[in-house]
Structures are given as structure tokens and as C-alpha cells.
Amino acid sequence: MTCSCATHTEKKDVGMPQEALVLEAKMMTATEKHFTLKLRDGSKFEYEPGQIVEAGLFGYGEIPLGLSSSPTQEDSFELVVRKVGKVSSALLKLEKGDSMYIRGPLGHGFPMEELRNSDVLIVAGGIGLCPTRSLIRYICDRREEFKKFTLFFGARSPKEQLFTDDLANWRCSMDVTYDETVDKGDDSWKGNVGVITTLFAKHPDLSPETKVIVCGPPIMYKFVIRELDKIGIPHENVFVDLERRMKCGMGKCGHCQINDKYTCKDGPVFRFSEIENLPEAI
Amino acid sequence: MPTYHLSETELSSWVNAIMATQPVIGPVAKKSRFVFDRLEDSADLRLDYDTTILPPKKAFFPPKQDLLHFDASGVRGAIKPESKVLFGVHPYDIKAIHMLDVLFAEGHPDHAYLANREATTIIGSSVQNHYQHAFFGTASPSVPVQGHDAFLTKIPDGYTLDILSEKGRKLIEGQNFKPASAEQTAASEKVNEDAKANCPEKLTYTSEEIKAKLKASWDSPLWEEASQDCFSCGSCNTTCSTCYCFDVQDTWNIDQKSGKRYRRWDACMTTEFAEVSVQGGTENFRETKAARYRHRMMRKAAYLNDKLGGPACVGCGRCSGACTADIANPVNFIDKLMKS
């Protein structure tokens, strides 16, 4: 996909990390921490929904993270770090007043021009809610620019649900038709239990013209696509947000390559029809 | 741009003159092989080398390169380009360097590479002896030899020297080289044409035919067959003149306060190259030897062709010689693939 946003036309030097101040840091689950940040130098961090940053600490390294906030949010931006390895564990120790270092924004985000004036469905599984939240919040902030907006979110268990404040808002919001499921419930859970595809049967009104965003664990994609096929949504209108090991974030180092595409530069959001025949994609 | 004629004596006094002003990196003997190294004495220069163990890209894209230095006071870029002359680069390696120039400049420019490259003057030289696995005469024939500053060709009565850029012209300031005669120029053209024709190995298919066949062979059993004996060591990558994948790591100094971020050459044939950390372990997007072998071949002969005007292989033959399992030779594999 091509993009004419400031990031890609002005060729910002994304090789040099910028210091970002932690305004708020909050554990969301046992392993995920939610950071609200702003650039130390006071400048605004400009990005598009779905773009990524390389976030890190000197001496530890960097990891790629999707931005979790919407650019409509003026004074700060947000990232979620899941504790997985050396770098993420170091980042998880940061608290309010500390700094992390970011490079970006990198890559191509969601196709905003195509989504405007369309019905939009977002299917987010687990940590896939983090990058898609940038788009969810964007749509809610500029609701009049979009038509019918539906959001499906699936988590493994109620305890692993992310952004619970947001979820509570979306459940009663007029801006979004929100539905959710967990793979395994607990005593307090009154909602749907089952994989995310079980939500489709409850929403027979999804039109074949809907533009769809899918982000979640690799296993989720093929089953969600099967449901979309049943509705008759063409693969040109489906966008997937992919994850790979990214080192340079600049389309050079080769780690995130999927066949001839670089996830960090050509993605992380890809039109499904463009990658469905790339055997290494999903 | 002019062509001059140099005698052996003029050549060595010229090399000495350059060495007096800046470092000169050139081919020198190392046991039974050759390496590009900083010249200590112009007599060490071995323009009769067949090929070097590592390609000359290391002069500005070193195996390990600092990107950033950090301490309690902040972070600084570590790019410190040093003016130098890369002397005696064979035409296939010149092509490879130009490919890297294109790839590092496109999109987000890689300043760590470009600054070092800009500070380097490249003097090419004709192939006097062929490496046993060389097939540069038939690899990427559509890609011109370009981006260098001067080119030296060994002819029976000395050398011809083509000056190709302003950087090249500056290097001969103060020298009194005579213009080459028409016979000498014609002789040098023949030398370079013969060098291509006399490669010990040859591709017998066009780049387009190979690319089309590769793209149609994603599910071929050949990948599995060809990669069976692979040790996943990455030698084919690290000796490749066009490979440019790298890893980025941070390290602390002994004070535990300051340190650096550096990059080092990486290799897509190694097991963990496409591995990501996930909760509870790792996930590998190219888990099998066959998938990695295919990725390397695709990257050399299919994925980058449009950007480079031809395949990202220049036929140096280093991978064939470096492979312990003897499976990396592109000529052998392509031949098998095309006949399948």
C-alpha cells in the first residue's frame, strides 16, 4: 500500500531514538503494562492508526510495538508492553517519570481513506486489541466519518481482557456495536464463551461491503476469513495486522521479511488479497 | 573520462602516493587465500588474486559496526566515516556494492552505511585469475558495472587506468600518467571480455527464465532435497557480496552505565533468524532448512530483481566455496531446478 502521510513524504530520520517520558504506567493483566507517554522534547508525536514504533532502553535493545492510542489524542500516545523477553521485561519495570526510547512511527497503518464512509468491522483477538485500539478510538472520535462500526474482541479468559475501562465504555456506547467472547469463562463471566468466530452468527446484519480489520494470533486468521467468505466480503476489503521480529524497522535488516515484503515497511497492515498467496505470511 | 597507461613501477609509486594521504584497503594474501585488508606496504597488494574470503563490502559495511553510544548524559550517533580507498575490486564485487548502495539508500536511508560508503573511493581491477567457482560472466548480465571511481586493467605491457569520477580524478592529481594508446585500450577491453567468457562455471538460463521458474516452484520437492545436508551455519550469507541482513544488539560497558548499540551481519540461513519471542517460547516463521534455503534463493534471484535491474547475485562463487555441506552452489541448484 502507498501512503502520503507526513512520515513517508518527509523522510524523518527514524534511525535515532527519541526520549519519551512515561506519564502513566499501569499493569493491565499479570503480563501486560499500559504506558501513556509524550516526547521529552515537547514535540508532538505524529502517526497514523496502525503504525508501529521500535521501543526500547539502551543496554537492553528494542522491540516493535503497535501504537495503542489514536492520533486524535493530542497530548500523549500509548503503548502496551507484554512481558515476553529481555527487552519487554526491562520496559515493564518503568514507572511514571521514567523514560523509554522510541523510533518511528514506522510502516503503513490502516487504510484510513478506504475505511472512511464505509461500514467497518474490527476483529481483535487477545493482544491484537492493542494496535487496533488506535483505530477504534480514532473512529469513535470521528464517528461521523464512518458508517456502521462493529467490534469483536476475544480473549482467552476474563482475566486476560485488556483495556477493561474501554471495554466497559464500548459495551454501552452508541458509537460502536461491540461484542465479546472468552475461550474459557469463570464464575463471574456472563457473556459469550467460545472462539471469536462464534460471534459472527449473532450479527447477521454485517454487509458484504464491510471493510474488515483482523488482528490476533496467527491461528485466528484463517477461521475469521472463512466467516468473512460466508458473508461475501471480498479479500480486497480485508486488512490484517501482522507481527514479526523487526530489528531495524527500516526495511533493511531482513528479519521481518515475508517473501518479498518487509512487515516493518510494507506493513504491518497488509491488504489480505495481497498476502494471502504468500506462503510465509500467516 | 580519460584512460591512462601505467607501468608496474608507476602503479606501485601511485599506490604509495595514495597510502601517504589515506588508508588503502586492497587484496592481500592470507595463507592460501586472499582477503581485503589495510595495506601496510604497497608490495603486499595482490592484484592477481582470484577472489577474497569475504567480499569488499566490509570496508564500509563491517561485520560489526557501532550505531549509537550512550551514557548517563544521553545518546549519540556513532557514525564516524573515514576517508579511504578500496583498491583492486573485481567487476562482480563492484556490481554488488552498487546493489547495496541502492538498497541502503531506498526508503528510509541507512546513514550508517551511506556515510561510510560516501567516504570511500573505489578503484576496480580486472580479473587476472579465476576463482574455481566463479560464474560472474553469466550472473546478472543486465546489471552494469557501475558506482566505482576508477578501473585498472592488467594488459601485457602494464595497466590501463580508466578514470570514471571526480573522486577518481582527485586520486591521480600530481601523477604524470600517459594517455593509453588505442591498442592498449583495445587490449584492456579484450581482457575484461575474456575474463567474463572464461569463468569456470556458467549459468545457461536468463535471469528472467530463472526468476519465473523460481516463482513457480514454491512447493517443489527440490528445496527439501537441496537443503537436507544444510548445517544452517550461514556461511553462504556471510561470504555473499550482496547479502546485507543484520542483527542489532545493545551492550553495556564495564561501568554498567555507558554502552553501545551495534549491528552485526546476520544470516537468513541460521535457525533463529525469523524467530519471534512469544509468551511461553518462540515461534519461527521459517522453521525448516528447506524454507530457509528457498528464502535465500528467492532473495538472490527473484525478490530484488525489480529494484536492482537483475538478480541480487553477481556470480562471485564465494558461497559455493564456503559451504561445508557443498549445497550452496547457485549454478548447480539453478540447473537442477530448471530441469525439474
XYZ file of C-alpha atoms in Angstrom:
622
model
C 0.000 0.000 0.000
C 1.143 3.540 -0.549
C 0.828 6.366 1.870
C 1.109 10.109 1.571
C 1.259 10.903 5.279
C 3.928 13.230 6.641
C 6.007 10.322 7.935
C 6.534 8.873 4.497
C 6.859 12.026 2.476
C 9.250 13.952 4.699
C 11.623 11.045 5.353
C 12.039 11.629 9.077
C 15.285 10.014 10.246
C 13.931 7.055 12.155
C 17.376 5.700 12.954
C 17.854 7.869 16.025
C 15.761 7.063 19.121
C 13.758 9.837 20.782
C 13.316 10.016 24.525
C 9.717 9.542 25.682
C 8.544 10.357 29.208
C 6.226 7.922 30.950
C 3.175 9.931 32.077
C 1.313 6.907 33.381
C 2.143 3.229 33.752
C -0.404 0.641 34.751
C -0.402 -3.157 34.773
C -3.464 -4.293 32.798
C -3.042 -8.018 33.407
C -0.336 -10.103 35.041
C 1.849 -9.674 31.961
C 0.725 -6.533 30.106
C 1.586 -2.992 31.069
C -0.061 0.074 29.593
C 2.107 3.168 29.118
C 0.991 6.714 28.384
C 3.881 8.734 27.007
C 4.953 12.010 25.494
C 8.166 13.065 23.796
C 10.650 14.607 26.229
C 11.482 17.438 23.842
C 7.852 18.577 23.921
C 7.223 17.982 20.214
C 4.084 16.173 19.102
C 4.492 12.550 18.081
C 2.725 12.325 14.725
C 1.490 8.975 13.462
C -1.371 7.165 11.753
C -3.555 4.486 13.363
C -1.899 1.087 12.929
C 1.666 2.354 12.648
C 4.376 0.931 14.877
C 7.378 2.129 16.859
C 10.572 0.458 17.959
C 10.545 0.995 21.718
C 13.451 0.217 23.974
C 16.008 1.014 26.592
C 19.709 1.472 25.970
C 21.659 -1.523 27.094
C 18.684 -3.819 26.539
C 17.539 -3.245 22.976
C 14.335 -2.537 21.114
C 11.061 -4.281 20.344
C 8.383 -3.392 17.787
C 5.070 -2.238 19.258
C 1.867 -1.056 17.613
C 0.604 2.288 18.865
C -2.455 1.742 21.048
C -3.714 5.313 21.028
C -5.399 7.345 18.338
C -3.609 10.325 16.808
C -6.750 12.298 17.652
C -5.441 12.218 21.221
C -3.441 15.458 21.276
C -1.076 15.426 24.255
C 0.159 11.880 24.595
C 0.424 8.496 22.947
C 0.084 4.990 24.337
C 1.854 1.658 24.082
C 1.241 -1.740 25.642
C 4.160 -3.976 26.519
C 3.667 -7.700 27.031
C 6.313 -9.402 29.130
C 7.984 -11.870 26.812
C 11.751 -11.484 26.721
C 14.700 -9.391 27.867
C 13.649 -6.031 26.402
C 9.980 -6.247 27.332
C 10.871 -7.313 30.886
C 13.099 -4.241 31.230
C 10.373 -1.980 29.854
C 7.844 -3.439 32.268
C 9.877 -2.061 35.171
C 9.338 1.526 34.036
C 7.087 3.745 36.117
C 5.698 7.267 35.890
C 8.531 9.753 35.415
C 10.906 7.243 33.769
C 11.928 7.337 30.121
C 11.863 4.882 27.284
C 13.311 5.477 23.828
C 11.291 5.184 20.669
C 11.962 5.254 16.945
C 9.204 5.889 14.499
C 6.485 5.959 13.516
C 7.276 3.099 11.169
C 5.405 1.250 8.455
C 1.975 1.561 6.940
C -1.048 1.662 9.203
C -4.735 1.130 8.488
C -6.071 2.373 5.133
C -7.950 5.363 6.537
C -9.074 6.695 3.160
C -10.707 3.380 2.301
C -12.321 2.998 5.704
C -13.942 6.441 5.656
C -17.595 6.383 4.563
C -17.669 2.604 4.888
C -19.033 0.035 7.294
C -16.107 -1.118 9.425
C -15.690 -4.385 11.340
C -12.702 -4.909 13.604
C -11.927 -8.454 14.772
C -9.337 -8.380 17.549
C -8.019 -11.397 19.417
C -6.016 -11.111 22.637
C -3.180 -8.651 22.387
C -4.454 -7.814 18.885
C -6.664 -5.284 20.642
C -3.615 -3.085 21.353
C -2.838 -1.923 17.805
C -6.485 -1.959 16.711
C -7.416 0.266 19.657
C -5.686 3.111 17.777
C -8.285 2.708 15.048
C -11.228 2.022 17.380
C -10.560 5.248 19.255
C -9.998 7.148 16.029
C -13.366 6.027 14.652
C -15.139 6.840 17.937
C -13.539 10.318 17.927
C -14.530 10.988 14.314
C -17.683 8.905 14.270
C -19.389 10.948 11.550
C -16.708 9.996 9.032
C -17.578 6.294 9.187
C -20.760 4.251 8.670
C -21.736 1.203 10.718
C -18.946 0.264 13.137
C -18.737 -3.201 14.703
C -16.051 -4.521 17.029
C -15.467 -8.149 18.071
C -12.976 -8.854 20.818
C -11.914 -12.276 22.032
C -9.685 -13.099 24.986
C -8.591 -16.413 26.422
C -10.264 -15.707 29.755
C -11.982 -12.773 31.518
C -8.785 -12.119 33.481
C -6.862 -11.677 30.251
C -9.145 -8.992 28.879
C -7.219 -5.821 28.087
C -8.343 -2.201 28.374
C -11.240 -3.076 30.676
C -12.224 0.603 31.052
C -12.544 0.879 27.296
C -14.484 -2.374 27.111
C -16.944 -1.067 29.731
C -17.425 2.091 27.639
C -17.840 0.244 24.365
C -20.435 -2.124 25.872
C -22.807 0.799 26.350
C -21.553 3.094 23.609
C -23.770 4.295 20.771
C -20.674 4.712 18.572
C -19.839 1.059 18.242
C -21.667 -2.258 18.109
C -19.424 -4.163 20.471
C -19.472 -7.893 21.110
C -17.049 -10.045 23.030
C -16.170 -13.602 23.905
C -13.733 -15.574 26.009
C -12.356 -19.019 25.201
C -12.927 -20.101 28.784
C -15.226 -18.325 31.242
C -15.155 -18.144 35.029
C -17.805 -17.790 37.732
C -18.218 -14.060 37.136
C -18.435 -14.242 33.354
C -21.942 -13.882 31.938
C -21.003 -13.276 28.315
C -20.296 -15.466 25.326
C -17.918 -18.387 25.718
C -16.185 -19.759 22.629
C -13.744 -18.752 19.928
C -14.161 -15.389 18.264
C -15.832 -16.805 15.165
C -18.871 -17.746 17.280
C -19.766 -14.040 17.385
C -20.483 -13.847 13.652
C -23.753 -15.818 13.936
C -25.070 -13.169 16.301
C -24.535 -10.400 13.782
C -26.319 -11.425 10.581
C -26.592 -7.776 9.559
C -22.904 -7.464 8.545
C -22.943 -6.431 4.897
C -20.697 -7.749 2.115
C -19.495 -4.155 1.619
C -17.952 -4.051 5.103
C -14.246 -3.195 5.363
C -12.667 -5.557 7.871
C -9.582 -5.308 10.077
C -8.277 -8.544 11.617
C -5.561 -8.680 14.265
C -4.806 -11.544 16.584
C -2.849 -14.760 16.999
C -1.873 -16.444 13.685
C -4.336 -19.313 14.196
C -7.260 -16.854 14.277
C -6.867 -15.510 10.735
C -7.935 -18.458 8.662
C -11.053 -19.110 10.723
C -12.096 -15.452 10.656
C -11.512 -15.290 6.884
C -13.797 -18.309 6.495
C -16.598 -16.395 8.254
C -15.969 -13.330 6.102
C -16.189 -15.518 2.994
C -19.627 -16.682 4.151
C -20.789 -13.069 4.299
C -19.302 -12.478 0.866
C -16.706 -9.891 1.863
C -14.011 -9.809 -0.824
C -10.424 -10.270 0.341
C -9.534 -6.867 -1.134
C -11.611 -5.357 1.668
C -9.912 -7.283 4.456
C -6.829 -5.904 6.187
C -4.608 -7.871 8.524
C -2.135 -6.512 11.035
C 0.886 -8.824 11.210
C 3.669 -9.330 13.700
C 7.268 -10.330 13.040
C 10.680 -9.924 14.592
C 11.760 -6.451 13.497
C 15.204 -5.152 14.236
C 15.884 -2.050 12.169
C 12.285 -1.068 11.380
C 13.547 0.467 8.149
C 13.192 -2.354 5.650
C 16.857 -3.341 5.673
C 17.824 -5.935 8.264
C 15.689 -8.700 6.763
C 14.263 -10.238 9.936
C 10.613 -9.358 9.325
C 10.612 -10.377 5.674
C 7.580 -12.282 4.403
C 8.574 -13.493 0.950
C 9.483 -10.213 -0.780
C 7.686 -7.906 1.664
C 9.001 -6.285 4.801
C 6.500 -6.223 7.677
C 8.099 -3.103 9.144
C 7.985 -1.095 5.923
C 5.279 -2.559 3.677
C 3.125 -3.451 6.723
C 2.381 -4.172 9.490
C -1.089 -3.702 7.971
C -1.499 -5.604 4.725
C -4.435 -5.986 2.384
C -5.322 -9.656 2.742
C -5.641 -10.203 -1.011
C -2.043 -9.042 -1.419
C -0.577 -11.523 1.028
C -2.948 -14.487 1.084
C -0.841 -16.252 -1.522
C 2.414 -15.505 0.270
C 3.030 -18.830 1.984
C 5.094 -17.285 4.770
C 2.511 -14.673 5.748
C 0.105 -16.364 8.136
C 36.669 10.370 -18.863
C 40.301 9.635 -19.788
C 42.190 6.340 -19.930
C 45.862 6.237 -18.961
C 48.643 3.723 -19.246
C 50.727 2.738 -16.206
C 53.847 0.625 -15.935
C 54.345 -1.718 -12.937
C 56.657 0.861 -11.372
C 54.192 3.705 -11.915
C 51.451 1.610 -10.328
C 53.379 0.913 -7.144
C 54.547 4.508 -6.792
C 50.936 5.649 -7.293
C 49.695 3.236 -4.598
C 52.407 4.578 -2.280
C 51.311 8.133 -3.022
C 47.702 7.307 -2.103
C 48.799 5.451 1.029
C 50.617 8.587 2.159
C 47.327 10.507 2.262
C 44.702 7.958 3.337
C 44.224 4.299 4.213
C 44.169 1.912 1.272
C 42.264 -1.358 1.562
C 43.266 -3.923 -1.033
C 43.594 -7.652 -1.691
C 46.494 -9.264 0.172
C 47.499 -12.892 0.629
C 46.349 -14.777 3.719
C 47.754 -18.308 3.778
C 46.430 -19.951 0.612
C 43.615 -17.396 0.110
C 43.212 -13.635 -0.173
C 41.495 -11.004 1.958
C 40.784 -7.307 1.635
C 42.923 -5.656 4.283
C 44.562 -2.331 5.008
C 47.822 -2.150 3.055
C 50.939 -1.702 5.161
C 53.253 -1.915 2.149
C 52.289 -1.426 -1.500
C 54.248 -4.584 -2.315
C 51.610 -6.589 -0.422
C 48.939 -5.659 -2.973
C 47.972 -8.816 -4.888
C 46.035 -7.746 -7.966
C 46.465 -11.302 -9.241
C 44.060 -12.588 -6.541
C 41.283 -14.939 -7.627
C 38.746 -13.837 -5.038
C 38.791 -12.869 -1.370
C 37.355 -14.850 1.560
C 34.964 -12.015 2.463
C 33.637 -9.509 -0.060
C 34.922 -5.913 -0.018
C 31.605 -4.537 1.321
C 33.202 -4.901 4.755
C 35.207 -1.708 4.069
C 32.041 0.331 4.685
C 29.567 -2.270 5.997
C 31.793 -4.020 8.536
C 30.800 -7.338 10.151
C 30.289 -5.392 13.387
C 29.502 -1.682 13.456
C 28.565 0.678 16.275
C 25.335 2.579 15.639
C 24.874 4.529 18.890
C 26.864 5.259 22.008
C 25.046 6.019 25.241
C 25.931 7.085 28.763
C 24.258 8.891 31.661
C 24.276 12.151 29.717
C 22.428 10.809 26.683
C 22.862 9.146 23.335
C 24.975 9.990 20.305
C 25.232 8.591 16.809
C 28.389 6.521 16.342
C 28.868 7.152 12.618
C 32.427 8.312 12.023
C 33.194 7.912 8.345
C 36.877 7.630 7.479
C 38.144 8.596 4.032
C 39.667 5.558 2.420
C 40.442 3.947 -0.887
C 39.206 0.475 -1.690
C 41.707 -0.752 -4.243
C 41.520 -3.673 -6.665
C 37.833 -4.553 -6.574
C 36.778 -7.054 -9.234
C 33.883 -6.069 -11.535
C 31.420 -8.523 -9.937
C 32.090 -7.030 -6.497
C 31.685 -3.502 -7.913
C 28.248 -4.557 -9.141
C 27.428 -5.974 -5.715
C 28.485 -2.761 -3.987
C 26.272 -0.743 -6.286
C 23.353 -3.042 -5.428
C 23.964 -2.401 -1.726
C 24.130 1.347 -2.442
C 20.659 1.145 -3.984
C 19.197 -0.999 -1.197
C 20.605 1.035 1.680
C 19.536 4.334 0.087
C 15.941 3.424 -0.792
C 13.047 4.093 1.585
C 14.456 5.086 4.958
C 18.103 5.786 4.073
C 20.647 3.929 6.192
C 23.036 6.693 7.198
C 25.497 4.352 8.915
C 26.110 2.656 5.571
C 25.804 5.660 3.291
C 28.211 7.888 5.214
C 30.938 5.241 5.168
C 30.288 4.463 1.532
C 30.444 8.136 0.553
C 33.859 8.436 2.215
C 35.198 5.519 0.164
C 36.832 5.805 -3.250
C 36.673 2.579 -5.226
C 39.278 1.519 -7.743
C 38.342 -1.605 -9.615
C 40.701 -4.066 -11.208
C 40.449 -6.715 -13.884
C 40.238 -10.407 -13.009
C 43.668 -11.937 -13.640
C 42.887 -15.347 -12.152
C 39.514 -17.001 -11.762
C 38.166 -18.416 -8.536
C 37.227 -22.051 -9.164
C 33.503 -21.384 -8.565
C 33.232 -18.017 -10.347
C 30.325 -17.558 -12.759
C 30.232 -13.768 -12.959
C 30.275 -13.922 -16.761
C 26.691 -15.158 -16.771
C 25.274 -13.770 -13.490
C 23.126 -10.610 -13.657
C 24.386 -9.713 -17.150
C 21.774 -6.947 -17.380
C 23.252 -5.079 -14.407
C 26.080 -2.751 -15.444
C 29.366 -2.488 -13.544
C 28.891 0.936 -12.006
C 29.404 3.167 -8.998
C 33.223 2.888 -8.888
C 35.653 5.758 -9.393
C 38.432 4.224 -11.477
C 39.267 0.893 -13.078
C 42.617 -0.740 -13.622
C 43.103 -3.443 -16.251
C 46.186 -5.649 -16.491
C 47.388 -5.817 -20.077
C 50.576 -7.430 -21.399
C 52.668 -4.246 -21.134
C 51.402 -2.841 -17.833
C 47.957 -1.481 -16.932
C 45.286 0.778 -18.341
C 43.566 3.057 -15.861
C 40.071 4.416 -16.581
C 39.160 7.463 -14.527
C 35.400 7.395 -14.015
C 34.523 10.095 -11.497
C 35.706 13.259 -9.823
C 36.772 11.192 -6.794
C 38.864 9.061 -9.140
C 40.360 12.113 -10.843
C 41.477 13.525 -7.497
C 43.487 10.382 -6.797
C 45.721 10.904 -9.830
C 46.413 14.591 -9.189
C 50.159 15.166 -9.416
C 50.764 11.964 -11.388
C 52.128 12.141 -14.902
C 50.440 9.143 -16.448
C 50.499 8.957 -20.220
C 47.225 8.512 -22.090
C 46.664 4.912 -23.169
C 47.058 4.200 -26.863
C 44.171 2.837 -28.926
C 45.900 -0.556 -28.939
C 46.256 -0.535 -25.162
C 42.588 0.425 -24.705
C 41.521 -2.295 -27.122
C 43.715 -4.790 -25.267
C 42.106 -3.904 -21.935
C 38.610 -4.290 -23.385
C 39.543 -7.739 -24.603
C 40.992 -8.699 -21.214
C 37.746 -7.809 -19.456
C 35.561 -9.548 -22.048
C 37.747 -12.668 -21.898
C 37.546 -12.698 -18.104
C 33.767 -12.972 -18.345
C 33.884 -15.613 -21.050
C 36.463 -17.737 -19.213
C 34.567 -18.207 -15.938
C 34.879 -21.835 -14.824
C 31.136 -22.067 -14.076
C 28.225 -20.802 -16.158
C 24.515 -20.213 -15.849
C 22.842 -21.352 -19.022
C 19.494 -19.623 -18.442
C 18.487 -15.964 -18.456
C 17.683 -14.106 -15.237
C 14.051 -13.839 -16.351
C 13.766 -17.573 -17.004
C 15.278 -18.341 -13.601
C 13.032 -15.868 -11.801
C 9.894 -17.237 -13.456
C 10.849 -20.828 -12.677
C 11.685 -19.981 -9.053
C 8.343 -18.260 -8.544
C 6.541 -21.263 -9.989
C 8.465 -23.685 -7.799
C 7.389 -22.672 -4.307
C 6.210 -26.190 -3.500
C 8.961 -28.039 -5.331
C 10.413 -31.066 -3.522
C 13.830 -29.764 -4.582
C 14.016 -27.354 -1.628
C 13.859 -30.212 0.804
C 16.266 -32.286 -1.228
C 18.814 -29.497 -1.715
C 18.822 -28.421 1.911
C 18.951 -31.843 3.571
C 22.618 -31.549 4.448
C 22.496 -27.860 5.430
C 24.198 -27.095 8.760
C 22.314 -23.765 8.994
C 25.688 -22.140 9.579
C 25.076 -19.087 7.397
C 28.475 -19.218 5.656
C 26.784 -18.711 2.284
C 25.296 -15.485 3.675
C 28.359 -14.107 5.383
C 30.575 -14.622 2.333
C 27.952 -13.220 -0.061
C 28.803 -9.928 -1.691
C 25.155 -8.813 -1.849
C 23.794 -10.115 1.482
C 23.044 -7.244 3.849
C 20.876 -8.648 6.639
C 21.964 -7.653 10.109
C 21.075 -8.022 13.751
C 21.041 -5.141 16.234
C 22.203 -5.622 19.822
C 22.919 -3.460 22.842
C 25.831 -3.959 25.161
C 26.998 -2.310 28.372
C 30.499 -1.099 29.085
C 32.144 -2.389 32.244
C 30.926 0.677 34.206
C 27.330 -0.577 33.650
C 26.282 2.989 32.869
C 27.503 3.539 29.359
C 27.420 1.268 26.375
C 26.581 0.949 22.733
C 24.072 -0.269 20.218
C 25.747 -2.080 17.364
C 24.801 -4.134 14.367
C 26.454 -7.238 13.061
C 25.997 -9.258 9.941
C 23.234 -11.783 10.293
C 22.306 -14.749 8.131
C 18.846 -15.834 6.996
C 20.061 -19.444 6.745
C 20.522 -19.692 10.514
C 17.761 -21.374 12.505
C 16.713 -18.437 14.653
C 16.751 -15.689 12.012
C 12.943 -15.447 11.592
C 12.102 -16.430 15.145
C 9.892 -14.224 17.306
C 9.514 -14.348 21.057
C 6.022 -15.229 22.156
C 4.660 -15.949 25.574
C 5.945 -19.305 26.681
C 8.555 -19.692 23.963
C 9.269 -18.799 20.385
C 7.602 -19.026 17.013
C 9.675 -19.453 13.875
C 8.313 -18.177 10.575
C 10.925 -20.140 8.586
C 11.341 -23.183 10.713
C 12.672 -25.717 8.229
C 16.007 -25.835 6.433
C 14.072 -26.082 3.180
C 12.142 -22.847 3.913
C 15.377 -21.008 4.674
C 17.153 -22.387 1.621
C 14.227 -21.319 -0.546
C 14.215 -17.862 1.014
C 17.889 -17.376 0.192
C 17.460 -18.464 -3.432
C 14.325 -16.331 -3.825
C 16.089 -13.329 -2.370
C 19.034 -13.751 -4.705
C 17.164 -14.470 -7.909
C 13.549 -13.290 -7.601
C 12.603 -10.848 -4.832
C 15.002 -7.985 -5.529
C 15.240 -8.163 -9.334
C 12.881 -5.244 -9.961
C 14.744 -2.923 -7.618
C 18.170 -3.879 -8.913
C 17.514 -4.379 -12.618
C 18.574 -8.016 -12.305
C 19.182 -10.731 -9.741
C 20.949 -9.959 -6.444
C 23.712 -12.406 -7.320
C 26.866 -11.356 -9.128
C 28.438 -14.786 -9.609
C 31.461 -14.399 -7.346
C 31.145 -18.065 -6.308
C 32.121 -17.410 -2.673
C 29.044 -19.208 -1.299
C 29.881 -22.327 -3.312
C 33.373 -22.426 -1.856
C 32.328 -21.580 1.707
C 29.609 -24.195 2.052
C 30.825 -27.123 4.155
C 27.949 -29.319 3.018
C 28.530 -28.332 -0.619
C 24.890 -27.446 -1.262
C 25.062 -23.670 -1.741
C 26.396 -23.539 -5.316
C 23.774 -21.469 -7.188
C 24.818 -22.799 -10.604
C 24.233 -26.412 -9.580
C 20.931 -25.673 -7.872
C 19.550 -23.480 -10.654
C 20.496 -26.110 -13.179
C 18.630 -28.784 -11.244
C 15.641 -26.508 -10.712
C 15.387 -25.517 -14.367
C 15.460 -29.135 -15.449
C 12.801 -30.149 -12.925
